[in-house]
Coordinates of C-alpha atoms and ligand atoms in Angstrom, one line a residue:
M1 CA 35.3 -39.4 39.6
P2 CA 34.0 -42.6 41.1
N3 CA 31.3 -44.6 39.3
P4 CA 31.6 -48.2 40.8
L5 CA 29.8 -50.0 38.0
Y6 CA 31.6 -48.4 35.1
D7 CA 35.0 -48.3 36.8
T8 CA 34.9 -51.9 37.9
L9 CA 33.4 -53.5 34.8
F10 CA 34.5 -51.3 32.0
G11 CA 36.9 -48.5 32.9
R12 CA 39.7 -50.7 34.2
H13 CA 40.0 -52.3 30.7
A14 CA 40.6 -49.0 29.0
G15 CA 43.6 -49.3 26.8
S16 CA 43.6 -53.1 26.9
T17 CA 44.1 -54.6 23.5
D18 CA 42.8 -58.0 24.7
V19 CA 39.9 -59.3 22.7
F20 CA 36.5 -58.6 24.3
L21 CA 34.2 -59.9 21.6
Y22 CA 34.6 -62.5 18.9
T23 CA 31.7 -62.1 16.5
A24 CA 30.0 -64.8 14.4
D25 CA 31.4 -63.4 11.1
G26 CA 35.0 -64.0 12.3
G27 CA 35.5 -60.5 13.5
E28 CA 37.0 -59.4 16.8
L29 CA 36.8 -56.3 19.0
S30 CA 39.3 -55.4 21.6
Y31 CA 38.4 -53.9 25.0
K32 CA 40.1 -50.7 23.9
A33 CA 38.0 -50.4 20.7
F34 CA 34.8 -51.3 22.5
L35 CA 35.4 -48.6 25.2
E36 CA 36.3 -46.0 22.7
Q37 CA 33.0 -46.6 21.0
T38 CA 31.3 -46.6 24.4
A39 CA 32.7 -43.1 25.0
Q40 CA 31.4 -41.9 21.6
V41 CA 27.9 -43.2 22.4
A42 CA 28.0 -41.6 25.9
H43 CA 28.8 -38.3 24.1
A44 CA 25.9 -38.9 21.7
L45 CA 23.5 -39.5 24.6
T46 CA 24.7 -36.3 26.3
H47 CA 24.2 -34.3 23.1
L48 CA 20.7 -35.6 23.1
G49 CA 20.2 -33.8 26.3
L50 CA 20.1 -36.8 28.7
R51 CA 20.9 -36.1 32.3
A52 CA 22.1 -38.5 35.0
G53 CA 19.3 -40.7 36.2
D54 CA 17.3 -40.5 33.0
R55 CA 15.9 -43.8 31.6
V56 CA 17.0 -45.1 28.2
A57 CA 14.6 -47.6 26.9
V58 CA 16.0 -49.9 24.2
Q59 CA 14.5 -52.5 22.0
I60 CA 17.3 -53.5 19.7
E61 CA 18.9 -56.5 18.2
K62 CA 21.9 -58.0 19.9
S63 CA 25.2 -56.5 18.6
P64 CA 28.5 -55.2 20.0
E65 CA 27.0 -51.7 19.5
A66 CA 24.0 -52.6 21.7
L67 CA 26.5 -53.6 24.4
A68 CA 28.3 -50.3 23.9
L69 CA 25.0 -48.5 24.5
C70 CA 24.6 -50.3 27.7
A71 CA 28.1 -49.4 28.8
A72 CA 27.6 -45.8 27.7
C73 CA 24.6 -45.7 30.0
A74 CA 26.8 -46.8 32.9
Q75 CA 29.4 -44.2 32.0
G76 CA 26.9 -41.4 31.6
G77 CA 24.9 -42.3 34.7
F78 CA 21.8 -43.2 32.8
V79 CA 19.4 -46.0 33.7
F80 CA 19.5 -48.8 31.1
L81 CA 16.1 -50.3 30.3
P82 CA 16.3 -53.2 27.9
L83 CA 13.2 -54.6 26.3
N84 CA 12.5 -58.0 24.7
T85 CA 12.8 -57.7 20.9
A86 CA 9.6 -59.7 20.5
Y87 CA 7.4 -57.1 22.2
T88 CA 4.8 -55.5 20.0
A89 CA 4.3 -51.7 19.8
T90 CA 1.2 -52.1 22.0
E91 CA 3.3 -53.8 24.7
L92 CA 6.1 -51.3 24.4
Q93 CA 3.8 -48.3 24.9
Y94 CA 3.2 -49.3 28.5
F95 CA 7.0 -49.6 29.3
I96 CA 7.8 -46.3 27.7
E97 CA 5.0 -44.4 29.4
N98 CA 5.4 -46.1 32.8
S99 CA 9.2 -45.6 33.0
G100 CA 9.1 -42.0 31.8
A101 CA 12.0 -42.9 29.4
A102 CA 13.8 -39.8 28.1
L103 CA 15.1 -41.7 25.1
V104 CA 13.9 -44.7 23.2
V105 CA 16.3 -46.6 21.0
C106 CA 14.8 -49.0 18.6
D107 CA 15.5 -50.9 15.4
S108 CA 14.8 -48.9 12.3
S109 CA 12.1 -51.4 11.4
G110 CA 10.2 -50.5 14.6
K111 CA 10.6 -46.7 14.3
A112 CA 7.3 -45.9 12.6
A113 CA 5.3 -47.8 15.1
L114 CA 6.9 -46.1 18.0
A115 CA 6.8 -42.5 16.6
S116 CA 3.3 -41.8 17.9
V117 CA 4.1 -43.3 21.4
V118 CA 7.1 -41.1 21.9
E119 CA 5.2 -38.1 20.6
D120 CA 2.8 -38.6 23.4
T121 CA 5.4 -39.1 26.1
G122 CA 7.9 -36.5 24.9
A123 CA 10.7 -39.1 24.7
K124 CA 13.4 -38.8 22.0
L125 CA 13.6 -41.6 19.5
E126 CA 16.8 -42.9 17.9
T127 CA 17.7 -46.1 16.0
L128 CA 20.3 -48.8 16.3
D129 CA 20.2 -51.8 14.0
G130 CA 21.7 -55.2 14.4
N131 CA 24.5 -54.4 11.9
G132 CA 25.6 -51.4 14.1
S133 CA 24.1 -48.7 11.9
G134 CA 21.3 -46.3 12.8
S135 CA 20.8 -42.7 13.8
L136 CA 22.3 -43.1 17.3
M137 CA 25.6 -44.4 15.8
T138 CA 25.6 -41.7 13.2
L139 CA 25.5 -39.2 16.1
A140 CA 28.2 -41.1 17.9
Q141 CA 30.6 -41.2 14.9
G142 CA 33.2 -38.4 15.1
Q143 CA 32.6 -37.9 18.8
P144 CA 35.7 -38.0 21.1
T145 CA 36.8 -41.5 22.1
E146 CA 37.1 -40.5 25.7
F147 CA 34.3 -39.4 28.0
D148 CA 34.4 -38.0 31.5
T149 CA 32.7 -40.8 33.5
V150 CA 29.8 -39.4 35.4
D151 CA 30.1 -39.6 39.2
R152 CA 27.7 -42.2 40.6
D153 CA 27.2 -43.9 43.9
G154 CA 26.8 -47.6 44.4
E155 CA 23.2 -47.0 45.5
D156 CA 22.3 -45.1 42.4
L157 CA 20.1 -46.9 39.9
A158 CA 21.8 -48.6 37.0
A159 CA 19.0 -50.5 35.3
F160 CA 15.2 -51.0 35.1
L161 CA 14.0 -54.4 34.0
Y162 CA 10.3 -55.0 33.6
T163 CA 8.8 -58.2 35.0
S164 CA 5.2 -59.1 34.5
G165 CA 2.9 -59.4 37.4
T166 CA 0.2 -61.8 38.5
T167 CA -2.3 -58.9 38.0
G168 CA -1.2 -58.7 34.4
R169 CA 0.6 -55.3 34.8
S170 CA 4.3 -55.2 34.4
K171 CA 6.5 -53.8 37.2
G172 CA 9.8 -52.0 36.7
A173 CA 12.4 -53.6 38.9
M174 CA 14.9 -51.0 39.9
L175 CA 18.5 -52.3 40.2
S176 CA 21.3 -50.3 41.7
Q177 CA 24.9 -50.3 40.7
N178 CA 25.7 -52.4 43.8
N179 CA 23.0 -54.9 43.0
L180 CA 24.6 -55.7 39.7
L181 CA 28.2 -55.4 40.8
S182 CA 28.1 -57.4 43.9
N183 CA 26.4 -60.3 42.1
A184 CA 28.9 -60.3 39.2
Q185 CA 31.8 -60.4 41.6
T186 CA 30.3 -63.2 43.7
L187 CA 29.6 -65.3 40.5
V188 CA 33.2 -64.8 39.3
K189 CA 34.5 -66.4 42.4
Q190 CA 31.8 -69.0 42.6
W191 CA 32.3 -70.2 39.0
R192 CA 36.0 -69.6 38.9
F193 CA 36.0 -67.2 35.9
T194 CA 39.4 -65.9 34.9
K195 CA 40.8 -63.7 32.2
D196 CA 41.6 -66.8 30.2
D197 CA 38.0 -67.8 29.8
V198 CA 36.1 -67.6 26.5
L199 CA 32.4 -67.5 27.1
L200 CA 30.1 -68.7 24.4
H201 CA 27.3 -66.1 24.5
A202 CA 24.1 -67.1 22.7
L203 CA 21.6 -65.6 25.1
P204 CA 19.6 -62.4 24.4
I205 CA 20.9 -59.3 26.1
F206 CA 17.6 -57.8 27.2
H207 CA 17.3 -60.0 30.3
T208 CA 19.3 -60.6 33.5
H209 CA 20.7 -63.9 32.3
G210 CA 22.4 -62.7 29.1
L211 CA 23.1 -59.1 30.3
F212 CA 24.0 -59.2 33.9
V213 CA 25.0 -62.8 34.5
A214 CA 26.9 -63.6 31.4
T215 CA 28.2 -60.3 30.2
N216 CA 29.0 -58.8 33.6
V217 CA 30.9 -61.9 34.8
C218 CA 33.0 -61.6 31.6
L219 CA 33.6 -57.9 32.1
A220 CA 34.5 -58.4 35.8
V221 CA 37.5 -60.6 34.8
G222 CA 38.3 -59.2 31.4
C223 CA 37.8 -62.4 29.5
S224 CA 36.5 -62.8 26.0
M225 CA 33.0 -63.7 24.6
I226 CA 32.0 -65.4 21.4
F227 CA 29.1 -63.1 20.9
L228 CA 26.4 -64.9 18.7
P229 CA 23.3 -63.0 17.7
K230 CA 21.1 -65.7 19.1
F231 CA 21.0 -69.4 20.0
D232 CA 21.4 -71.4 16.8
T233 CA 22.5 -75.0 17.1
E234 CA 24.7 -74.8 14.0
Q235 CA 26.5 -71.7 15.2
V236 CA 27.0 -73.1 18.7
L237 CA 28.4 -76.4 17.4
T238 CA 30.8 -74.4 15.2
H239 CA 32.1 -72.2 18.0
L240 CA 32.0 -74.6 21.0
P241 CA 35.6 -75.9 20.3
N242 CA 36.9 -72.4 20.9
A243 CA 35.0 -71.7 24.1
T244 CA 35.7 -72.6 27.7
S245 CA 32.3 -71.9 29.2
M246 CA 28.7 -71.4 28.2
M247 CA 25.5 -70.2 29.9
G248 CA 22.1 -71.1 28.7
V249 CA 18.5 -71.9 29.4
P250 CA 17.5 -75.6 29.5
T251 CA 16.2 -75.4 25.9
F252 CA 19.8 -74.7 24.7
Y253 CA 20.9 -78.0 26.3
T254 CA 18.0 -80.1 25.1
R255 CA 18.5 -78.7 21.6
L256 CA 22.2 -79.6 21.7
L257 CA 21.4 -83.1 23.0
D258 CA 19.0 -83.5 20.1
D259 CA 21.9 -83.2 17.7
A260 CA 24.1 -86.3 17.3
R261 CA 27.1 -84.1 16.4
F262 CA 27.1 -82.8 19.9
D263 CA 29.5 -85.2 21.7
K264 CA 32.3 -85.5 24.1
A265 CA 35.0 -84.4 21.6
L266 CA 33.1 -81.2 20.8
A267 CA 32.8 -80.3 24.4
S268 CA 36.4 -81.3 25.4
H269 CA 37.7 -77.7 25.5
M270 CA 34.9 -76.6 27.8
R271 CA 35.3 -76.3 31.6
L272 CA 31.8 -75.2 32.5
F273 CA 28.2 -75.4 31.3
I274 CA 25.7 -73.3 33.4
S275 CA 21.9 -73.5 33.2
G276 CA 19.2 -71.3 34.7
S277 CA 16.1 -69.2 34.1
A278 CA 13.9 -72.3 34.1
P279 CA 14.0 -75.8 35.6
L280 CA 16.5 -78.1 34.1
L281 CA 15.1 -81.6 34.2
A282 CA 17.2 -84.1 36.1
E283 CA 16.9 -86.3 33.0
T284 CA 18.5 -83.6 30.9
H285 CA 21.3 -83.2 33.4
I286 CA 22.0 -87.0 33.3
R287 CA 21.8 -87.3 29.5
F288 CA 24.2 -84.4 29.3
E289 CA 26.7 -86.0 31.5
D290 CA 26.4 -89.3 29.7
R291 CA 27.1 -87.6 26.4
T292 CA 29.8 -85.2 27.3
G293 CA 31.2 -86.1 30.7
H294 CA 30.2 -82.6 31.9
R295 CA 27.8 -82.0 34.8
I296 CA 25.8 -78.9 34.0
L297 CA 25.9 -76.4 36.9
E298 CA 22.4 -75.2 37.6
R299 CA 21.8 -72.0 39.4
Y300 CA 18.6 -70.0 40.3
G301 CA 17.9 -66.3 40.0
M302 CA 15.3 -63.7 39.3
T303 CA 15.1 -60.3 37.6
E304 CA 14.6 -58.7 41.0
T305 CA 17.5 -60.4 42.7
N306 CA 20.0 -61.5 40.1
M307 CA 21.4 -64.8 41.2
N308 CA 20.5 -66.4 44.5
T309 CA 21.8 -69.9 44.6
S310 CA 24.2 -72.1 42.7
N311 CA 25.4 -75.6 42.6
P312 CA 29.0 -75.8 43.6
Y313 CA 31.9 -75.5 41.1
E314 CA 33.8 -78.1 43.1
G315 CA 31.7 -80.6 45.0
E316 CA 28.6 -82.4 43.8
R317 CA 26.3 -80.7 41.3
R318 CA 23.1 -82.3 42.2
A319 CA 20.6 -82.9 39.4
G320 CA 17.2 -81.4 40.0
T321 CA 18.5 -78.9 42.6
V322 CA 19.6 -75.3 42.3
G323 CA 22.4 -75.7 44.8
F324 CA 23.3 -73.6 47.8
P325 CA 22.6 -69.9 48.6
L326 CA 25.4 -67.8 47.2
P327 CA 27.9 -66.7 50.0
D328 CA 26.4 -63.2 50.4
V329 CA 22.7 -64.3 50.0
E330 CA 20.6 -65.3 53.0
L331 CA 17.8 -67.7 52.0
K332 CA 14.9 -68.9 54.1
I333 CA 11.9 -71.0 53.3
T334 CA 8.8 -69.7 54.9
D335 CA 5.1 -70.6 55.4
P336 CA 3.2 -68.5 52.8
D337 CA 0.5 -67.7 55.4
T338 CA 2.6 -66.8 58.4
G339 CA 5.9 -65.8 56.9
E340 CA 7.6 -67.9 59.5
P341 CA 10.4 -70.4 58.5
V342 CA 9.1 -73.9 57.9
P343 CA 10.8 -76.9 59.5
Q344 CA 13.9 -78.0 57.7
G345 CA 13.0 -80.2 54.7
D346 CA 9.5 -78.8 54.3
V347 CA 8.2 -77.0 51.3
G348 CA 7.6 -73.2 51.5
I349 CA 8.1 -69.9 49.8
I350 CA 11.7 -69.0 49.1
E351 CA 12.8 -65.6 50.5
V352 CA 16.1 -64.0 49.9
R353 CA 18.1 -61.1 51.3
G354 CA 21.5 -59.7 50.3
P355 CA 23.3 -57.0 48.3
N356 CA 21.8 -58.5 45.1
V357 CA 18.2 -57.7 46.1
F358 CA 16.7 -54.9 44.1
Q359 CA 15.5 -51.5 45.3
G360 CA 11.8 -52.0 44.7
Y361 CA 9.3 -51.5 41.8
W362 CA 9.3 -48.2 40.0
Q363 CA 6.4 -46.0 41.3
M364 CA 4.6 -49.1 42.8
P365 CA 5.0 -48.7 46.6
E366 CA 2.2 -51.2 47.4
K367 CA 3.6 -53.9 45.2
T368 CA 7.0 -53.3 46.6
A369 CA 5.7 -53.6 50.1
A370 CA 3.8 -56.8 49.3
E371 CA 7.0 -58.5 48.0
L372 CA 9.9 -56.9 49.7
R373 CA 9.8 -57.1 53.5
E374 CA 10.9 -54.2 55.7
D375 CA 13.7 -56.4 57.0
G376 CA 15.1 -56.7 53.4
F377 CA 13.8 -60.2 52.6
F378 CA 12.3 -60.5 49.1
I379 CA 9.4 -63.0 48.7
T380 CA 10.3 -64.7 45.4
G381 CA 7.0 -66.6 44.9
D382 CA 8.9 -69.7 44.1
L383 CA 8.2 -72.8 46.2
G384 CA 11.2 -74.7 47.4
R385 CA 12.7 -76.9 50.1
M386 CA 16.2 -77.3 51.5
D387 CA 17.6 -80.7 52.1
E388 CA 19.8 -81.7 55.1
D389 CA 22.9 -80.9 53.1
G390 CA 21.7 -77.4 52.3
Y391 CA 20.8 -78.0 48.6
V392 CA 17.8 -76.0 47.5
T393 CA 15.2 -77.6 45.2
I394 CA 12.5 -75.6 43.5
V395 CA 9.4 -77.7 43.6
G396 CA 6.9 -75.3 42.0
R397 CA 5.7 -71.7 41.9
G398 CA 3.4 -70.0 44.4
K399 CA 2.9 -67.4 41.6
D400 CA 0.9 -68.0 38.5
L401 CA 3.7 -68.0 35.9
I402 CA 4.6 -69.9 32.8
I403 CA 8.3 -70.1 31.6
S404 CA 8.6 -70.9 27.9
G405 CA 12.2 -71.3 26.7
G406 CA 13.3 -69.0 29.5
F407 CA 10.8 -66.3 28.8
N408 CA 8.1 -65.5 31.4
I409 CA 4.5 -65.4 30.5
Y410 CA 1.9 -64.3 33.0
P411 CA -1.4 -66.1 32.5
K412 CA -3.3 -63.1 33.8
E413 CA -2.2 -61.0 30.8
L414 CA -3.5 -63.5 28.4
E415 CA -6.7 -64.2 30.4
L416 CA -7.6 -60.5 30.3
L417 CA -7.4 -60.5 26.5
L418 CA -9.3 -63.8 26.2
D419 CA -12.1 -62.7 28.5
D420 CA -12.7 -59.7 26.2
Q421 CA -13.3 -61.8 23.1
P422 CA -16.8 -62.2 21.6
G423 CA -18.7 -65.2 23.1
V424 CA -16.2 -65.8 25.9
L425 CA -17.6 -65.8 29.4
E426 CA -14.3 -66.5 31.2
S427 CA -11.0 -68.1 30.6
A428 CA -8.0 -69.8 32.3
V429 CA -4.5 -70.0 30.9
I430 CA -2.2 -72.8 32.0
G431 CA 1.3 -73.9 31.3
V432 CA 1.7 -77.4 30.0
P433 CA 4.9 -79.4 29.4
H434 CA 6.5 -78.8 26.0
A435 CA 9.4 -80.8 24.7
D436 CA 11.4 -77.8 23.3
F437 CA 10.3 -74.9 25.4
G438 CA 9.8 -76.7 28.8
E439 CA 6.3 -75.2 29.2
T440 CA 3.9 -73.6 26.8
P441 CA 0.6 -71.7 27.3
V442 CA -2.8 -73.2 26.6
G443 CA -6.0 -71.2 26.9
I444 CA -9.2 -72.7 28.2
L445 CA -12.4 -70.8 27.2
V446 CA -15.9 -71.0 28.6
A447 CA -18.6 -69.8 26.3
E448 CA -21.2 -67.3 27.2
S449 CA -24.6 -69.0 27.4
G450 CA -25.9 -69.9 24.0
Q451 CA -22.7 -68.7 22.2
T452 CA -20.1 -70.6 20.3
P453 CA -16.8 -68.7 20.4
D454 CA -14.9 -68.6 17.1
V455 CA -11.6 -70.1 18.3
A456 CA -9.7 -69.3 15.2
A457 CA -10.8 -65.7 15.2
I458 CA -10.0 -65.4 18.9
M459 CA -6.5 -66.8 18.3
T460 CA -5.9 -64.2 15.6
A461 CA -7.2 -61.4 17.7
V462 CA -5.1 -62.1 20.8
Q463 CA -2.0 -62.7 18.8
A464 CA -2.1 -59.2 17.3
D465 CA -1.0 -57.4 20.4
L466 CA 1.2 -60.1 22.0
A467 CA 4.8 -61.0 21.6
R468 CA 5.1 -64.2 19.6
F469 CA 6.5 -66.2 22.5
K470 CA 3.3 -65.4 24.6
H471 CA 0.9 -66.7 22.0
P472 CA -1.3 -69.5 23.3
R473 CA -0.3 -72.7 21.6
K474 CA -3.8 -74.0 21.7
L475 CA -7.3 -72.7 22.7
V476 CA -9.8 -75.2 24.1
V477 CA -13.5 -74.6 24.8
M478 CA -14.8 -76.3 28.0
E479 CA -18.3 -76.4 29.6
A480 CA -17.0 -74.9 32.8
L481 CA -13.7 -74.3 34.7
P482 CA -13.0 -76.7 37.6
R483 CA -13.3 -74.7 40.9
N484 CA -12.7 -75.6 44.5
T485 CA -15.2 -74.9 47.3
M486 CA -14.0 -71.4 47.6
G487 CA -14.8 -70.8 43.9
K488 CA -11.1 -70.6 42.9
V489 CA -10.2 -72.0 39.5
Q490 CA -8.2 -75.3 40.0
K491 CA -5.5 -74.8 37.5
N492 CA -3.7 -77.9 38.8
V493 CA -6.7 -80.0 37.6
L494 CA -6.5 -78.3 34.1
R495 CA -2.7 -78.8 34.0
D496 CA -3.2 -82.4 34.7
Q497 CA -5.9 -82.8 32.1
F498 CA -3.8 -81.2 29.3
K499 CA -0.4 -82.3 30.4
D500 CA 0.2 -84.6 27.4
L501 CA -0.8 -82.2 24.6
F502 CA 2.8 -81.3 23.5
V503 CA 5.0 -84.1 24.8
G504 CA 5.0 -87.8 24.4
Ligands
LIG613 C1 11.2 -67.9 20.3 N1 9.9 -68.3 20.1 C2 9.4 -68.7 21.3 C3 10.5 -68.6 22.2 N2 11.5 -68.0 21.6 N3 8.3 -69.3 21.6 C4 8.1 -69.6 22.9 N4 9.0 -69.5 23.8 C5 10.2 -69.0 23.5 N5 11.2 -68.8 24.5 C6 9.1 -68.3 18.9 C7 9.8 -67.8 17.7 O1 9.3 -66.4 17.6 C8 9.3 -68.6 16.6 O2 8.1 -68.3 16.2 C9 9.2 -69.9 17.2 O3 9.0 -69.7 18.6 C10 10.3 -70.9 17.0 O4 11.5 -70.1 16.9 P1 12.9 -70.7 17.2 O5 13.8 -70.2 16.0 O6 12.9 -72.1 17.5 O7 13.2 -69.9 18.5 P2 14.6 -69.4 18.8 O8 14.8 -68.1 18.2 O9 15.5 -70.5 18.6 O10 14.4 -69.1 20.3 C11 14.3 -70.1 21.3 C12 15.3 -69.8 22.4 C13 15.1 -68.3 22.8 C14 16.7 -70.0 21.9 C15 15.0 -70.8 23.6 O11 13.8 -68.1 23.2 C16 16.0 -67.9 23.9 O12 17.2 -67.6 23.6 N6 15.6 -68.0 25.2 C17 16.4 -67.5 26.3 C18 15.5 -66.6 27.2 C19 16.3 -66.0 28.3 O13 17.5 -65.5 28.1 N7 15.8 -65.9 29.5 C20 16.4 -65.4 30.6 C21 15.4 -64.5 31.4 P3 7.6 -68.5 14.7 O14 8.6 -69.4 14.0 O15 6.3 -69.0 14.7 O16 7.7 -67.1 14.1 S1 16.2 -63.9 32.9 C22 15.7 -64.9 34.0 O17 14.9 -65.8 33.8 C23 16.3 -65.0 35.4 C24 16.9 -63.8 36.0 C25 17.3 -66.1 35.4 O18 17.3 -66.9 36.4 O19 18.1 -66.2 34.5
LIG614 P1 12.4 -63.7 35.8 O1 11.2 -63.0 36.2 O2 12.6 -63.7 34.3 O3 13.6 -63.1 36.5 O4 12.3 -65.2 36.1 C1 12.6 -65.6 37.4 C2 11.9 -66.9 37.7 O5 12.5 -68.0 36.9 C3 12.2 -67.4 39.1 O6 11.3 -66.8 40.0 C4 11.9 -68.9 38.9 O7 10.6 -69.2 38.9 C5 12.5 -69.2 37.5 N1 13.8 -69.8 37.6 C6 15.0 -69.2 37.4 N2 16.0 -70.1 37.5 C7 15.5 -71.3 37.7 C8 15.9 -72.6 37.9 N3 17.2 -72.9 37.9 N4 15.0 -73.6 38.2 C9 13.7 -73.3 38.2 N5 13.2 -72.1 38.0 C10 14.1 -71.1 37.8

């Protein structure tokens, strides 16, 4: 039975004894063994009563078994919904409720906190730990190692990925099989991946970058991955000589450059370093080339669209730019007020259209209509320009977003929490430059008349419900927020005022 995503990325490797994953502990897993485990997990999911189209929400550590669960969702026709391992139970509750997940899979350590949430929604709860154990795997063991792949159409949904919003409420971006597949196939060609590649994989697998870009590109050609639990400079330096390619956020590259052992010899076996998810400073690009002789290939994408642009494999990789639109992606730069294309070279909002563009936000027709035009162009909210050679440069964001080490933080979410704190009249959260994470959040508080907010107590209170990476790095009390004549808070003024807090 046809199931384009499963058949193309997974099914065709059935029986292959080639290595799919090398693990940090020296182990290796063949495609055959991986797909047998996938089939067992697919049986386990079916035994749990899941039906095609059901959402499977997972907050689990990175492991081969976690990937098998993702593959099993493709094979069984379930919608995979990965969640950042840093999210707190409070944050998870919204995703589970909003998605209507039929099954939640979590680490054993998080089970107690989620029990009451799933009791309210009626979802089933199973565990899968970083070492591959847990109740889901117990169910899978002993199941047949073959599974009748469920019939799916390319337009059927394959994944939900939540992205935060400028209103502070996260939106479930619905991605179809074709969205994922078309982009993986395009990237393989664009970046010249072959079966002989060994991809050093140190990204998390709950976001587009580590899951759909890195993993799907590898699966699309049947190459191997060195599958590290997380980015750790020591581990990356150890495994780099055995790899041919690596994908990372800019923090990966600045951390490597900060280590004197990272040199030309260590990178001599590599053919490609790719960066994305956040701006790579031109300075990092140049330092990297000076040190290793490699020019990092920078590309640009979004959860809603997968990858949109890429610097060329052959040809000039231009520092500070994100390259050209991918072959099947139409890209235009428009005036935010009129939606009309701006003159060539001018700055405007980047809009994209193509087989990569998502199907809309889950149960949010107004938000979908506001960002996805009827003609199929998606309004990214990123500000960019295209030079006369066709290279796209991202010059800023039309949306209020902070990107810290490749993780997105929406100021509104933090501001809503800060505004609720005792003695706080209002607040503004800004992103300021940070040497390691690129940007980091700082909260500016204005006191209610006659009050002195307890900054330390406020910090503790907001941290309780927020994932660690979203915690404001500093809270500052000011007399008043700078506003323009329309009364709008001038965050650019604040950003300028606090720009040197964490660099220098
Ligand atoms: C961890 N911490 C962070 C971050 N990560 N704080 C701010 N920003 C972060 N990104 C916290 C830790 O909890 C820890 O807190 C402290 O910071 C320092 O931990 P450290 O060990 O240095 O962190 P790490 O574990 O090394 O993680 C940093 C990292 C990681 C390697 C940069 O965040 C990472 O792998 N980022 C990649 C994100 C990614 O894949 N984004 C793709 C999104 P404490 O010590 O106080 O407990 S997809 C996307 O954007 C689109 C589609 C695209 O174009 O790709
Ligand atoms: P996400 O919501 O996690 O998918 O993040 C997508 C956002 O990351 C984009 O809208 C951009 O603002 C940003 N982004 C991704 N790649 C790049 C890049 N190479 N340079 C600058 N920003 C990027």
